[in-house]
Coordinates of C-alpha atoms in Angstrom, one line a residue:
F65 CA -31.0 7.9 -8.7
N66 CA -29.0 11.2 -9.2
D67 CA -29.5 12.0 -5.7
L68 CA -28.7 8.0 -4.2
P69 CA -25.2 8.3 -3.2
I70 CA -23.8 4.5 -3.9
I71 CA -21.0 3.6 -1.5
A72 CA -18.5 0.3 -3.0
M73 CA -17.2 -1.4 -0.3
T74 CA -15.1 -4.4 -0.9
A75 CA -11.7 -6.4 0.3
N76 CA -9.9 -4.9 -3.2
A77 CA -8.6 -1.7 -0.8
M78 CA -5.7 -1.1 -3.3
P79 CA -5.7 3.1 -4.9
E80 CA -6.4 2.0 -8.1
D81 CA -9.3 -0.2 -6.9
R82 CA -10.9 3.0 -5.5
V83 CA -10.7 4.6 -8.5
K84 CA -12.1 2.2 -10.7
V85 CA -14.9 2.4 -8.5
L86 CA -15.1 6.0 -9.1
N87 CA -14.7 6.0 -12.3
A88 CA -18.0 3.5 -12.5
G89 CA -19.7 6.0 -11.4
M90 CA -20.3 5.4 -7.9
N91 CA -19.6 8.1 -4.8
D92 CA -17.4 6.7 -2.5
H93 CA -15.2 3.6 -1.2
I94 CA -15.2 1.6 1.9
A95 CA -12.6 -1.4 1.8
K96 CA -12.8 -4.0 4.7
P97 CA -11.9 -5.1 7.2
L98 CA -13.8 -2.3 8.3
I99 CA -12.4 0.2 10.6
F100 CA -16.0 1.0 12.4
K101 CA -15.0 4.7 13.2
D102 CA -13.7 5.0 9.3
F103 CA -17.2 3.6 8.6
L104 CA -19.2 6.2 9.8
V105 CA -17.3 9.2 8.6
K106 CA -17.6 8.2 5.1
M107 CA -21.3 7.4 5.8
A108 CA -21.7 11.0 7.2
R109 CA -20.4 12.5 4.2
W110 CA -23.5 10.7 1.7
V111 CA -26.2 9.8 4.2
T112 CA -27.8 12.5 7.0
P113 CA -30.1 10.9 9.1
S114 CA -33.6 12.2 9.3
G115 CA -34.0 12.3 12.7
L116 CA -32.3 12.1 16.0
Y117 CA -32.4 9.4 18.4
K118 CA -31.0 8.5 21.5
A119 CA -28.8 4.8 22.4
S120 CA -29.7 3.9 25.5
I121 CA -26.1 2.2 26.8
T122 CA -26.0 -1.7 28.3
K123 CA -23.2 -1.9 30.7
T124 CA -21.7 -5.7 30.8
K125 CA -19.9 -7.1 33.5
Q126 CA -15.9 -7.4 32.2
A127 CA -13.9 -8.5 34.3
N128 CA -12.1 -10.9 32.5
Q129 CA -11.5 -8.6 29.5
E130 CA -9.7 -6.4 32.0
R131 CA -7.0 -8.4 33.4
L132 CA -6.7 -9.7 29.7
E133 CA -3.5 -8.1 28.9
I134 CA -2.6 -7.3 24.8
P135 CA 1.0 -6.4 24.4
Q136 CA 3.0 -4.6 22.2
L137 CA 3.5 -7.1 18.7
D138 CA 6.2 -6.5 15.8
G139 CA 4.5 -5.6 13.1
I140 CA 1.1 -5.2 13.9
D141 CA -1.1 -2.3 15.0
T142 CA -2.8 -3.3 18.0
K143 CA -5.1 -0.5 18.8
T144 CA -6.6 -0.8 15.2
G145 CA -6.8 -5.0 15.8
L146 CA -8.8 -4.0 19.2
V147 CA -10.8 -1.6 16.9
I148 CA -11.9 -4.6 14.6
A149 CA -12.3 -7.0 17.1
M150 CA -14.8 -4.2 19.0
D151 CA -12.3 -3.8 22.0
N152 CA -12.9 -7.7 23.0
K153 CA -9.7 -8.6 24.3
A154 CA -10.1 -12.3 25.3
L155 CA -11.5 -12.4 20.9
Y156 CA -8.6 -10.8 19.8
R157 CA -6.5 -12.5 21.4
R158 CA -8.0 -15.4 20.1
L159 CA -7.7 -14.4 16.8
L160 CA -3.9 -13.7 16.9
V161 CA -3.3 -17.3 17.9
H162 CA -5.7 -18.6 14.7
F163 CA -3.6 -15.9 12.8
S164 CA -0.5 -17.6 13.8
N165 CA -1.6 -21.4 13.8
N166 CA -3.7 -20.9 10.4
Q167 CA -0.5 -18.8 8.7
N168 CA 2.7 -20.2 10.0
D169 CA 2.8 -22.1 6.5
F170 CA 1.8 -19.6 4.5
S171 CA 4.9 -19.6 2.1
N172 CA 4.7 -23.7 1.8
Q173 CA 0.7 -24.0 0.7
F174 CA 1.6 -20.8 -1.7
Q175 CA 4.7 -22.6 -3.4
S176 CA 2.9 -25.7 -3.3
A177 CA 0.1 -24.2 -5.4
L178 CA 2.7 -22.4 -7.6
K179 CA 4.9 -25.7 -8.6
S180 CA 1.5 -27.4 -9.0
N181 CA 0.5 -24.1 -11.7
D182 CA -2.9 -23.2 -10.0
L183 CA -2.2 -19.4 -9.6
T184 CA -6.0 -19.9 -8.6
A185 CA -5.4 -21.8 -5.6
A186 CA -2.2 -19.5 -5.0
S187 CA -4.4 -16.5 -5.3
R188 CA -6.9 -17.8 -2.9
A189 CA -4.1 -17.9 -0.6
A190 CA -2.7 -14.3 -0.8
H191 CA -6.4 -13.0 -0.6
T192 CA -7.0 -15.1 2.4
L193 CA -4.4 -13.7 3.9
K194 CA -4.6 -10.5 3.2
G195 CA -7.8 -10.6 4.8
S196 CA -6.6 -12.5 8.0
A197 CA -3.8 -10.0 8.5
G198 CA -5.9 -6.5 8.4
S199 CA -8.6 -8.3 10.8
I200 CA -5.4 -8.6 13.5
G201 CA -3.9 -5.1 12.2
A202 CA -1.1 -6.0 10.2
Q203 CA -1.1 -3.7 7.7
A204 CA 2.4 -4.7 6.2
V205 CA 1.5 -8.0 6.1
A206 CA -2.4 -7.1 3.9
E207 CA -0.5 -4.8 1.7
A208 CA 2.5 -7.3 0.7
A209 CA -0.3 -10.4 0.2
A210 CA -2.3 -8.1 -1.4
K211 CA 0.6 -7.3 -4.1
V212 CA 1.1 -11.1 -4.5
E213 CA -2.8 -12.0 -4.9
S214 CA -2.4 -8.6 -7.9
A215 CA 0.3 -10.6 -9.5
C216 CA -1.1 -14.1 -9.7
Q217 CA -4.4 -12.4 -11.0
A218 CA -1.8 -10.8 -13.5
K219 CA -0.5 -14.0 -14.1
A220 CA 2.8 -12.9 -13.4
S221 CA 6.2 -14.7 -14.0
D222 CA 7.7 -16.8 -11.9
K223 CA 10.8 -14.0 -11.1
E224 CA 8.5 -11.3 -9.7
L225 CA 5.9 -13.7 -8.4
E226 CA 9.3 -15.3 -6.3
A227 CA 10.5 -11.8 -5.0
L228 CA 6.8 -10.3 -4.0
L229 CA 6.6 -13.7 -2.0
S230 CA 10.0 -12.7 -0.6
L231 CA 9.1 -9.5 0.7
L232 CA 5.9 -10.7 2.0
D233 CA 7.8 -13.2 3.7
T234 CA 9.5 -10.6 5.8
K235 CA 7.0 -9.0 6.8
L236 CA 5.3 -11.8 7.7
K237 CA 7.8 -14.2 9.5
P238 CA 8.4 -11.2 12.3
V239 CA 4.5 -11.0 12.9
I240 CA 4.0 -14.6 13.4
N241 CA 7.4 -15.1 16.0
A242 CA 5.5 -12.0 18.0
I243 CA 2.7 -14.0 18.4
K244 CA 4.3 -17.2 19.5
L245 CA 6.6 -15.6 21.7
A246 CA 3.8 -13.5 23.8
E247 CA 1.9 -16.8 24.8
L248 CA -1.2 -15.4 23.6
D249 CA -3.5 -18.5 24.7
S250 CA -2.0 -19.1 28.0
E251 CA -4.7 -17.1 29.6
L252 CA -7.8 -17.8 27.6
P253 CA -10.5 -20.0 29.0
S254 CA -10.4 -23.8 27.7
S255 CA -12.6 -24.6 25.3
Q256 CA -15.4 -27.1 26.2
T257 CA -17.1 -29.7 24.7
I258 CA -20.2 -29.0 22.3
N259 CA -23.4 -29.8 24.2
A260 CA -24.3 -33.6 24.0
E261 CA -28.4 -32.2 23.0
V262 CA -26.6 -30.3 19.9
D263 CA -26.9 -32.2 16.7
K264 CA -23.5 -32.6 15.9
E265 CA -23.7 -33.4 12.3
K266 CA -26.2 -30.3 11.4
A267 CA -24.1 -28.3 13.2
G268 CA -21.2 -30.3 11.2
Q269 CA -23.3 -28.7 7.5
L270 CA -24.0 -25.7 8.6
L271 CA -20.4 -24.6 9.5
R272 CA -18.9 -26.0 6.7
Q273 CA -22.0 -24.6 4.1
L274 CA -21.6 -21.0 6.7
N275 CA -17.2 -21.0 6.4
E276 CA -17.6 -21.3 2.2
L277 CA -20.2 -18.3 2.1
L278 CA -17.7 -16.4 4.3
A279 CA -14.7 -17.5 2.1
D280 CA -16.5 -16.2 -0.8
N281 CA -18.3 -12.9 0.7
D282 CA -21.8 -13.7 0.2
A283 CA -24.4 -12.3 2.1
D284 CA -26.2 -15.5 2.2
A285 CA -23.9 -16.3 5.1
I286 CA -26.7 -13.8 7.3
E287 CA -29.0 -16.7 7.1
V288 CA -27.2 -19.3 7.5
A289 CA -25.8 -18.3 10.5
A290 CA -28.9 -17.4 11.8
E291 CA -30.2 -20.9 11.4
L292 CA -26.6 -22.2 13.0
S293 CA -27.1 -19.8 16.1
I294 CA -30.6 -21.6 17.2
L295 CA -28.3 -24.7 17.6
V296 CA -25.5 -23.4 20.0
I297 CA -28.1 -21.7 22.3
G298 CA -27.4 -22.8 25.5
T299 CA -24.0 -24.2 24.6
S300 CA -20.6 -23.0 25.5
H301 CA -20.2 -22.4 22.4
Q302 CA -23.4 -19.3 22.1
A303 CA -21.1 -16.2 23.1
L304 CA -18.3 -17.2 20.6
F305 CA -21.1 -17.8 17.8
E306 CA -23.1 -14.9 18.5
H307 CA -20.2 -12.6 18.3
I308 CA -19.5 -14.0 15.2
R309 CA -22.7 -12.8 14.3
V310 CA -22.2 -9.4 15.0
F311 CA -19.5 -9.2 12.2
I312 CA -21.4 -11.3 9.5
N313 CA -24.5 -8.8 10.1
K314 CA -21.5 -5.9 9.8
Y315 CA -20.7 -7.4 6.5
K316 CA -17.4 -8.2 8.5
Y317 CA -16.5 -11.4 6.4
D318 CA -13.3 -11.7 6.6
V319 CA -13.4 -11.6 10.6
A320 CA -15.8 -13.9 11.1
Y321 CA -14.2 -16.0 8.8
E322 CA -11.2 -16.1 10.9
M323 CA -13.9 -16.5 13.8
L324 CA -15.6 -19.3 12.7
Q325 CA -12.4 -21.4 12.6
T326 CA -11.8 -21.4 15.9
L327 CA -15.2 -22.2 16.6
A328 CA -14.8 -25.5 14.9
S329 CA -12.0 -26.1 16.2
D330 CA -13.8 -25.9 19.8
M331 CA -16.8 -27.6 18.7
K332 CA -14.5 -30.0 17.2
I333 CA -15.7 -30.2 13.7
T334 CA -13.3 -30.2 10.3
L335 CA -14.8 -27.4 7.9

């Protein structure tokens, strides 16, 4: 396999993670959440196409997309966030709102895990925050969360964890406040109830299964997503789930995970 390039793709994006990958004999390192332009640049270093092809371009109506604005938000690189959301403004706004709603209480959740001496739960919470923040372009929050996660895994002292958590709070709170003040959900279309013909019990089972697979970065998510896609055909949820499948198929599990929470909420299904 001397001529076969091996590239790591992982949510572990710290410099030392890249060093480990290279020391293990791999050729390069791609961190998640994926920035597609950077992804292609790194792939181009190692892969030479056997031939050229002409890609067809399909134009679609995007009137609603054009009227939706993405304001400047403290602590968030919205240009990067839009790239991750494939320039889908409505989707990006929903991801921002979902981030604000779900990470608003992070500090209390993390503290509760520490008081219970559950470093695994604390580390998982920090890992989820790291991925979610990266998915919306809140890089400073993602980096601070990564340090907290690493400290949990290293079984750092309570004093060190408290200091890192305090630093994380100074990065996270302005982001949460900026999203709330922007009222980004005010112009989004209201969610509709699930189509009566859909087997809601079956959909719930698949959604929960998919949720766990995405949280574990498990590639089996692709097969479960394909099965779930059949159930939502013709419903008001089909468009959103098609976006989720795009991210799953591109191994953007952190983004897909966040979007799945929104879909479950729209479908009134508890994960």
